[in-house]
Amino acid sequence: MRSDPGHGKTWRMSEPVRSTIIGAGHYVPSKVVTNDDLAKLMTTSDEWIVQRSGIKERRYIEHDDIGASDLALPAAKMAIEHAGLEPKDIDAIIFATLSPDYNFPGSGVLLGHMLGLPGVPALDVRNQCSGFLYSLSVADAWVRAGMYKNVLIAGAEVHSTGIELADRGRDVAVLFGDGAGCAIVSRATDPNQGIKSILLHADGVGAPDLWVECPSSRRIPRLTKEMMDEGRTFPRMQGKQVFRWAVEKMPEVAQAAMDAAKIHVDDIDLFVPHQANMRINQMVGMKLNIPQEKIVHNIEKYGNTTAATIPLGLSEAWREGKCKRGSNILMAAFGAGYTWGGAVLTL
Ligand code: UT7
């Protein structure tokens, strides 16, 4: 038996060696921003955005002073309730975001405070579009090691305050939206259930292809008017280059995750890919021979919510009855860093 001094819970180290997702939740702000709305701010069109990305609208925070942690809170409560738990049952928090409320401390501590969880550890993960899968890997290891019982993973982003809503930033600005998705990772209770594989990768060669370069601790001072005037404080992307990598690496890592889990693609019930571009996900689905109806897509409603896309997509799909306990789920992501990953689990 191992006792957790912080929370007074005990469990057997020899009990299940697998973890699984026992609940999911999501939240998006109420403000809908259509492609036509953006066309009033920059030279773009609904036709261009839909054709290139599949996005029709996205959500933005309604007013000042709403951070990633605020979006995560209702998503976390929904996930906790879905899992049949109460906030006090959460033993650890992992918060994946590229748009934390503050440079430091991380958003995880803010979420823990809002949930009323003093003393519960909180870790922020800065792995952009792959942030949820990196977090899942950490949560899986913690649960399997017997270190924590119920781990809350939050993926949440407020992009709308960080993008350049003008012609210079239009290639990036039209893609991103605000939102949150959460998952609770806990011990699997059924021998068939659980996370069967998680594969993670990174290659820093792609760092300048999708980044926010400034403010930077490499610069003295970290932030100058020149940096702001040059737009180096906004995300910049080599879209075609990122696209090429994504359509190669996502199917590769998804297939490797299925191989590691010893599962055939025909036995996958639902594929929950990162939502960066509808065209990317259609190409990935075709390469893997996954029929389109088994692929989760909500990019048309929310755009790219980065670390939130996978838990948000899973939470919606679960509620819509597209998956249930016992379903085999494939997940894959590719994004800034570069970082990418794939996972297979049985709910
Ligand atoms: O989740 C993070 C990972 N990110 C991704 O996976 C994104 C990967 N990349 C992509 O999804 C695509 O590259 C984009 C959707 C970003 C762009 O599609 P594209 O087919 O690669 O277009 P492009 O960047 O080559 O631009 C084509 C044209 C250019 O004009 P010229 O040079 O042909 O005259 C752009 O200036 O479209 C222009 N353009 C726009 N036009 C209207 C760029 N942004 C816009 C815009 N509206 N918002």
mmCIF file of N, CA and C in Angstrom, residues 199-297:
data_model
loop_
_atom_site.group_PDB
_atom_site.id
_atom_site.type_symbol
_atom_site.label_atom_id
_atom_site.label_comp_id
_atom_site.label_asym_id
_atom_site.label_seq_id
_atom_site.Cartn_x
_atom_site.Cartn_y
_atom_site.Cartn_z
ATOM 1 N N LEU A 199 3.045 7.686 -28.198
ATOM 2 C CA LEU A 199 4.351 7.964 -28.798
ATOM 3 C C LEU A 199 4.497 9.472 -28.960
ATOM 4 N N LEU A 200 5.633 9.994 -28.524
ATOM 5 C CA LEU A 200 5.867 11.438 -28.590
ATOM 6 C C LEU A 200 7.150 11.729 -29.361
ATOM 7 N N HIS A 201 7.136 12.841 -30.097
ATOM 8 C CA HIS A 201 8.329 13.233 -30.852
ATOM 9 C C HIS A 201 8.496 14.745 -30.842
ATOM 10 N N ALA A 202 9.736 15.178 -31.104
ATOM 11 C CA ALA A 202 10.003 16.613 -31.267
ATOM 12 C C ALA A 202 11.210 16.794 -32.182
ATOM 13 N N ASP A 203 11.220 17.893 -32.936
ATOM 14 C CA ASP A 203 12.375 18.246 -33.749
ATOM 15 C C ASP A 203 12.444 19.768 -33.835
ATOM 16 N N GLY A 204 13.392 20.323 -33.090
ATOM 17 C CA GLY A 204 13.523 21.775 -32.986
ATOM 18 C C GLY A 204 13.940 22.450 -34.274
ATOM 19 N N VAL A 205 14.232 21.681 -35.309
ATOM 20 C CA VAL A 205 14.570 22.301 -36.604
ATOM 21 C C VAL A 205 13.410 23.178 -37.076
ATOM 22 N N GLY A 206 12.192 22.829 -36.626
ATOM 23 C CA GLY A 206 11.004 23.558 -37.081
ATOM 24 C C GLY A 206 10.633 24.736 -36.196
ATOM 25 N N ALA A 207 11.438 25.039 -35.171
ATOM 26 C CA ALA A 207 11.037 26.098 -34.223
ATOM 27 C C ALA A 207 10.676 27.416 -34.913
ATOM 28 N N PRO A 208 11.513 27.922 -35.846
ATOM 29 C CA PRO A 208 11.160 29.225 -36.451
ATOM 30 C C PRO A 208 10.008 29.145 -37.461
ATOM 31 N N ASP A 209 9.552 27.948 -37.776
ATOM 32 C CA ASP A 209 8.451 27.824 -38.751
ATOM 33 C C ASP A 209 7.092 28.178 -38.164
ATOM 34 N N LEU A 210 6.999 28.142 -36.841
ATOM 35 C CA LEU A 210 5.747 28.521 -36.172
ATOM 36 C C LEU A 210 6.097 28.929 -34.759
ATOM 37 N N TRP A 211 6.178 30.245 -34.553
ATOM 38 C CA TRP A 211 6.599 30.732 -33.246
ATOM 39 C C TRP A 211 6.156 32.152 -32.997
ATOM 40 N N VAL A 212 6.225 32.511 -31.702
ATOM 41 C CA VAL A 212 6.151 33.915 -31.306
ATOM 42 C C VAL A 212 7.551 34.238 -30.797
ATOM 43 N N GLU A 213 8.267 35.041 -31.564
ATOM 44 C CA GLU A 213 9.697 35.220 -31.307
ATOM 45 C C GLU A 213 9.989 36.142 -30.122
ATOM 46 N N CYS A 214 9.121 37.117 -29.901
ATOM 47 C CA CYS A 214 9.378 38.126 -28.871
ATOM 48 C C CYS A 214 8.108 38.344 -28.039
ATOM 49 N N PRO A 215 8.246 38.783 -26.763
ATOM 50 C CA PRO A 215 9.475 39.071 -26.029
ATOM 51 C C PRO A 215 10.316 37.815 -25.846
ATOM 52 N N SER A 216 11.633 38.011 -25.732
ATOM 53 C CA SER A 216 12.531 36.867 -25.643
ATOM 54 C C SER A 216 13.588 37.110 -24.578
ATOM 55 N N SER A 217 13.857 36.098 -23.762
ATOM 56 C CA SER A 217 14.887 36.228 -22.724
ATOM 57 C C SER A 217 16.282 36.281 -23.356
ATOM 58 N N ARG A 218 16.383 36.039 -24.665
ATOM 59 C CA ARG A 218 17.680 36.143 -25.362
ATOM 60 C C ARG A 218 18.020 37.586 -25.707
ATOM 61 N N ARG A 219 17.036 38.481 -25.587
ATOM 62 C CA ARG A 219 17.214 39.870 -26.031
ATOM 63 C C ARG A 219 17.317 40.829 -24.843
ATOM 64 N N ILE A 220 18.162 41.841 -24.974
ATOM 65 C CA ILE A 220 18.276 42.894 -23.959
ATOM 66 C C ILE A 220 17.902 44.211 -24.633
ATOM 67 N N PRO A 221 16.796 44.843 -24.300
ATOM 68 C CA PRO A 221 15.764 44.325 -23.411
ATOM 69 C C PRO A 221 14.913 43.262 -24.116
ATOM 70 N N ARG A 222 14.112 42.592 -23.348
ATOM 71 C CA ARG A 222 13.309 41.493 -23.908
ATOM 72 C C ARG A 222 12.288 41.968 -24.925
ATOM 73 N N LEU A 223 11.803 43.189 -24.718
ATOM 74 C CA LEU A 223 10.744 43.699 -25.597
ATOM 75 C C LEU A 223 11.079 45.135 -25.988
ATOM 76 N N THR A 224 11.054 45.426 -27.287
ATOM 77 C CA THR A 224 11.320 46.787 -27.759
ATOM 78 C C THR A 224 10.173 47.230 -28.675
ATOM 79 N N LYS A 225 10.121 48.538 -28.908
ATOM 80 C CA LYS A 225 9.116 49.078 -29.826
ATOM 81 C C LYS A 225 9.367 48.520 -31.235
ATOM 82 N N GLU A 226 10.642 48.354 -31.567
ATOM 83 C CA GLU A 226 10.996 47.825 -32.892
ATOM 84 C C GLU A 226 10.410 46.420 -33.090
ATOM 85 N N MET A 227 10.530 45.584 -32.062
ATOM 86 C CA MET A 227 9.958 44.222 -32.148
ATOM 87 C C MET A 227 8.460 44.303 -32.395
ATOM 88 N N MET A 228 7.822 45.227 -31.682
ATOM 89 C CA MET A 228 6.364 45.351 -31.824
ATOM 90 C C MET A 228 6.014 45.873 -33.214
ATOM 91 N N ASP A 229 6.746 46.888 -33.656
ATOM 92 C CA ASP A 229 6.469 47.454 -34.988
ATOM 93 C C ASP A 229 6.668 46.409 -36.086
ATOM 94 N N GLU A 230 7.653 45.547 -35.901
ATOM 95 C CA GLU A 230 7.922 44.515 -36.921
ATOM 96 C C GLU A 230 6.980 43.320 -36.810
ATOM 97 N N GLY A 231 6.119 43.327 -35.802
ATOM 98 C CA GLY A 231 5.142 42.237 -35.654
ATOM 99 C C GLY A 231 5.752 40.950 -35.128
ATOM 100 N N ARG A 232 6.944 41.055 -34.494
ATOM 101 C CA ARG A 232 7.586 39.827 -34.001
ATOM 102 C C ARG A 232 6.985 39.354 -32.683
ATOM 103 N N THR A 233 6.025 40.111 -32.157
ATOM 104 C CA THR A 233 5.334 39.692 -30.932
ATOM 105 C C THR A 233 4.081 38.877 -31.255
ATOM 106 N N PHE A 234 3.800 38.723 -32.547
ATOM 107 C CA PHE A 234 2.655 37.904 -32.977
ATOM 108 C C PHE A 234 3.152 36.567 -33.519
ATOM 109 N N PRO A 235 2.263 35.544 -33.528
ATOM 110 C CA PRO A 235 2.690 34.270 -34.128
ATOM 111 C C PRO A 235 3.007 34.438 -35.615
ATOM 112 N N ARG A 236 4.072 33.793 -36.046
ATOM 113 C CA ARG A 236 4.439 33.792 -37.466
ATOM 114 C C ARG A 236 4.578 32.339 -37.905
ATOM 115 N N MET A 237 4.097 32.049 -39.106
ATOM 116 C CA MET A 237 4.101 30.636 -39.546
ATOM 117 C C MET A 237 4.506 30.510 -41.007
ATOM 118 N N GLN A 238 5.334 29.522 -41.290
ATOM 119 C CA GLN A 238 5.595 29.102 -42.669
ATOM 120 C C GLN A 238 4.565 28.013 -42.964
ATOM 121 N N GLY A 239 3.372 28.437 -43.379
ATOM 122 C CA GLY A 239 2.222 27.530 -43.465
ATOM 123 C C GLY A 239 2.458 26.296 -44.316
ATOM 124 N N LYS A 240 3.049 26.504 -45.506
ATOM 125 C CA LYS A 240 3.217 25.355 -46.407
ATOM 126 C C LYS A 240 4.182 24.330 -45.824
ATOM 127 N N GLN A 241 5.243 24.840 -45.188
ATOM 128 C CA GLN A 241 6.243 23.953 -44.585
ATOM 129 C C GLN A 241 5.610 23.134 -43.452
ATOM 130 N N VAL A 242 4.824 23.811 -42.588
ATOM 131 C CA VAL A 242 4.172 23.116 -41.469
ATOM 132 C C VAL A 242 3.185 22.084 -42.025
ATOM 133 N N PHE A 243 2.469 22.459 -43.058
ATOM 134 C CA PHE A 243 1.496 21.553 -43.688
ATOM 135 C C PHE A 243 2.196 20.279 -44.174
ATOM 136 N N ARG A 244 3.334 20.462 -44.869
ATOM 137 C CA ARG A 244 4.069 19.293 -45.408
ATOM 138 C C ARG A 244 4.490 18.343 -44.294
ATOM 139 N N TRP A 245 5.034 18.897 -43.221
ATOM 140 C CA TRP A 245 5.448 18.059 -42.089
ATOM 141 C C TRP A 245 4.244 17.356 -41.462
ATOM 142 N N ALA A 246 3.145 18.101 -41.304
ATOM 143 C CA ALA A 246 1.962 17.546 -40.623
ATOM 144 C C ALA A 246 1.410 16.342 -41.382
ATOM 145 N N VAL A 247 1.308 16.458 -42.708
ATOM 146 C CA VAL A 247 0.693 15.344 -43.449
ATOM 147 C C VAL A 247 1.637 14.144 -43.560
ATOM 148 N N GLU A 248 2.920 14.356 -43.259
ATOM 149 C CA GLU A 248 3.830 13.205 -43.213
ATOM 150 C C GLU A 248 3.861 12.593 -41.805
ATOM 151 N N LYS A 249 4.033 13.447 -40.803
ATOM 152 C CA LYS A 249 4.273 12.941 -39.443
ATOM 153 C C LYS A 249 3.010 12.423 -38.755
ATOM 154 N N MET A 250 1.860 13.051 -39.007
ATOM 155 C CA MET A 250 0.652 12.588 -38.293
ATOM 156 C C MET A 250 0.282 11.150 -38.658
ATOM 157 N N PRO A 251 0.196 10.787 -39.950
ATOM 158 C CA PRO A 251 -0.119 9.386 -40.246
ATOM 159 C C PRO A 251 0.971 8.420 -39.778
ATOM 160 N N GLU A 252 2.227 8.878 -39.875
ATOM 161 C CA GLU A 252 3.349 8.024 -39.454
ATOM 162 C C GLU A 252 3.231 7.669 -37.964
ATOM 163 N N VAL A 253 2.999 8.692 -37.129
ATOM 164 C CA VAL A 253 2.963 8.449 -35.677
ATOM 165 C C VAL A 253 1.662 7.740 -35.289
ATOM 166 N N ALA A 254 0.574 8.022 -36.029
ATOM 167 C CA ALA A 254 -0.693 7.339 -35.727
ATOM 168 C C ALA A 254 -0.557 5.842 -36.032
ATOM 169 N N GLN A 255 0.061 5.523 -37.166
ATOM 170 C CA GLN A 255 0.262 4.101 -37.518
ATOM 171 C C GLN A 255 1.178 3.421 -36.501
ATOM 172 N N ALA A 256 2.240 4.142 -36.099
ATOM 173 C CA ALA A 256 3.174 3.577 -35.116
ATOM 174 C C ALA A 256 2.460 3.341 -33.780
ATOM 175 N N ALA A 257 1.554 4.260 -33.409
ATOM 176 C CA ALA A 257 0.807 4.093 -32.149
ATOM 177 C C ALA A 257 -0.108 2.875 -32.234
ATOM 178 N N MET A 258 -0.730 2.665 -33.413
ATOM 179 C CA MET A 258 -1.590 1.476 -33.576
ATOM 180 C C MET A 258 -0.743 0.210 -33.544
ATOM 181 N N ASP A 259 0.423 0.236 -34.189
ATOM 182 C CA ASP A 259 1.317 -0.939 -34.173
ATOM 183 C C ASP A 259 1.737 -1.260 -32.739
ATOM 184 N N ALA A 260 2.117 -0.207 -31.990
ATOM 185 C CA ALA A 260 2.571 -0.420 -30.605
ATOM 186 C C ALA A 260 1.435 -0.966 -29.746
ATOM 187 N N ALA A 261 0.197 -0.569 -30.065
ATOM 188 C CA ALA A 261 -0.966 -1.038 -29.296
ATOM 189 C C ALA A 261 -1.479 -2.379 -29.810
ATOM 190 N N LYS A 262 -0.854 -2.862 -30.916
ATOM 191 C CA LYS A 262 -1.276 -4.126 -31.555
ATOM 192 C C LYS A 262 -2.759 -4.079 -31.916
ATOM 193 N N ILE A 263 -3.145 -2.983 -32.545
ATOM 194 C CA ILE A 263 -4.533 -2.843 -32.960
ATOM 195 C C ILE A 263 -4.560 -2.506 -34.454
ATOM 196 N N HIS A 264 -5.495 -3.136 -35.167
ATOM 197 C CA HIS A 264 -5.628 -2.870 -36.595
ATOM 198 C C HIS A 264 -6.495 -1.636 -36.803
ATOM 199 N N VAL A 265 -6.226 -0.914 -37.861
ATOM 200 C CA VAL A 265 -6.976 0.331 -38.100
ATOM 201 C C VAL A 265 -8.495 0.080 -38.176
ATOM 202 N N ASP A 266 -8.892 -1.103 -38.670
ATOM 203 C CA ASP A 266 -10.334 -1.404 -38.767
ATOM 204 C C ASP A 266 -10.992 -1.474 -37.390
ATOM 205 N N ASP A 267 -10.186 -1.727 -36.355
ATOM 206 C CA ASP A 267 -10.737 -1.823 -34.999
ATOM 207 C C ASP A 267 -10.769 -0.478 -34.271
ATOM 208 N N ILE A 268 -10.303 0.556 -34.931
ATOM 209 C CA ILE A 268 -10.404 1.904 -34.339
ATOM 210 C C ILE A 268 -11.846 2.392 -34.538
ATOM 211 N N ASP A 269 -12.488 2.771 -33.426
ATOM 212 C CA ASP A 269 -13.876 3.262 -33.511
ATOM 213 C C ASP A 269 -13.936 4.757 -33.795
ATOM 214 N N LEU A 270 -12.936 5.475 -33.298
ATOM 215 C CA LEU A 270 -12.971 6.923 -33.458
ATOM 216 C C LEU A 270 -11.542 7.465 -33.518
ATOM 217 N N PHE A 271 -11.303 8.332 -34.496
ATOM 218 C CA PHE A 271 -10.007 9.001 -34.626
ATOM 219 C C PHE A 271 -10.222 10.459 -34.228
ATOM 220 N N VAL A 272 -9.504 10.885 -33.180
ATOM 221 C CA VAL A 272 -9.615 12.273 -32.705
ATOM 222 C C VAL A 272 -8.296 12.975 -33.023
ATOM 223 N N PRO A 273 -8.200 13.579 -34.199
ATOM 224 C CA PRO A 273 -6.954 14.269 -34.537
ATOM 225 C C PRO A 273 -6.961 15.709 -34.048
ATOM 226 N N HIS A 274 -5.786 16.273 -33.890
ATOM 227 C CA HIS A 274 -5.653 17.711 -33.661
ATOM 228 C C HIS A 274 -6.341 18.448 -34.805
ATOM 229 N N GLN A 275 -6.967 19.573 -34.486
ATOM 230 C CA GLN A 275 -7.726 20.314 -35.503
ATOM 231 C C GLN A 275 -6.945 21.552 -35.939
ATOM 232 N N ALA A 276 -6.062 21.371 -36.912
ATOM 233 C CA ALA A 276 -5.315 22.525 -37.446
ATOM 234 C C ALA A 276 -5.865 22.925 -38.797
ATOM 235 N N ASN A 277 -6.334 21.933 -39.542
ATOM 236 C CA ASN A 277 -6.787 22.184 -40.904
ATOM 237 C C ASN A 277 -7.578 20.959 -41.358
ATOM 238 N N MET A 278 -8.791 21.183 -41.822
ATOM 239 C CA MET A 278 -9.636 20.070 -42.283
ATOM 240 C C MET A 278 -8.929 19.267 -43.384
ATOM 241 N N ARG A 279 -8.198 19.974 -44.263
ATOM 242 C CA ARG A 279 -7.505 19.279 -45.366
ATOM 243 C C ARG A 279 -6.438 18.333 -44.829
ATOM 244 N N ILE A 280 -5.719 18.772 -43.775
ATOM 245 C CA ILE A 280 -4.687 17.902 -43.179
ATOM 246 C C ILE A 280 -5.365 16.627 -42.671
ATOM 247 N N ASN A 281 -6.468 16.783 -41.931
ATOM 248 C CA ASN A 281 -7.099 15.605 -41.324
ATOM 249 C C ASN A 281 -7.726 14.679 -42.361
ATOM 250 N N GLN A 282 -8.232 15.246 -43.447
ATOM 251 C CA GLN A 282 -8.764 14.386 -44.516
ATOM 252 C C GLN A 282 -7.632 13.583 -45.155
ATOM 253 N N MET A 283 -6.480 14.248 -45.373
ATOM 254 C CA MET A 283 -5.342 13.545 -45.978
ATOM 255 C C MET A 283 -4.804 12.460 -45.045
ATOM 256 N N VAL A 284 -4.743 12.778 -43.741
ATOM 257 C CA VAL A 284 -4.268 11.791 -42.759
ATOM 258 C C VAL A 284 -5.223 10.593 -42.751
ATOM 259 N N GLY A 285 -6.525 10.870 -42.736
ATOM 260 C CA GLY A 285 -7.525 9.799 -42.743
ATOM 261 C C GLY A 285 -7.374 8.910 -43.966
ATOM 262 N N MET A 286 -7.146 9.536 -45.123
ATOM 263 C CA MET A 286 -6.998 8.760 -46.364
ATOM 264 C C MET A 286 -5.752 7.882 -46.313
ATOM 265 N N LYS A 287 -4.635 8.467 -45.827
ATOM 266 C CA LYS A 287 -3.384 7.690 -45.749
ATOM 267 C C LYS A 287 -3.530 6.488 -44.821
ATOM 268 N N LEU A 288 -4.334 6.646 -43.760
ATOM 269 C CA LEU A 288 -4.478 5.565 -42.770
ATOM 270 C C LEU A 288 -5.643 4.623 -43.092
ATOM 271 N N ASN A 289 -6.404 4.963 -44.141
ATOM 272 C CA ASN A 289 -7.604 4.184 -44.473
ATOM 273 C C ASN A 289 -8.664 4.227 -43.386
ATOM 274 N N ILE A 290 -8.833 5.393 -42.793
ATOM 275 C CA ILE A 290 -9.900 5.574 -41.799
ATOM 276 C C ILE A 290 -11.041 6.312 -42.492
ATOM 277 N N PRO A 291 -12.241 5.731 -42.510
ATOM 278 C CA PRO A 291 -13.342 6.428 -43.170
ATOM 279 C C PRO A 291 -13.655 7.758 -42.497
ATOM 280 N N GLN A 292 -14.065 8.728 -43.302
ATOM 281 C CA GLN A 292 -14.282 10.093 -42.788
ATOM 282 C C GLN A 292 -15.274 10.121 -41.631
ATOM 283 N N GLU A 293 -16.283 9.212 -41.647
ATOM 284 C CA GLU A 293 -17.294 9.270 -40.575
ATOM 285 C C GLU A 293 -16.735 8.844 -39.206
ATOM 286 N N LYS A 294 -15.538 8.238 -39.214
ATOM 287 C CA LYS A 294 -14.923 7.880 -37.925
ATOM 288 C C LYS A 294 -13.962 8.976 -37.431
ATOM 289 N N ILE A 295 -13.848 10.059 -38.188
ATOM 290 C CA ILE A 295 -12.893 11.114 -37.826
ATOM 291 C C ILE A 295 -13.641 12.293 -37.203
ATOM 292 N N VAL A 296 -13.195 12.681 -36.013
ATOM 293 C CA VAL A 296 -13.812 13.823 -35.335
ATOM 294 C C VAL A 296 -13.322 15.113 -35.982
ATOM 295 N N HIS A 297 -14.256 15.960 -36.383
ATOM 296 C CA HIS A 297 -13.846 17.305 -36.790
ATOM 297 C C HIS A 297 -14.832 18.333 -36.258
#
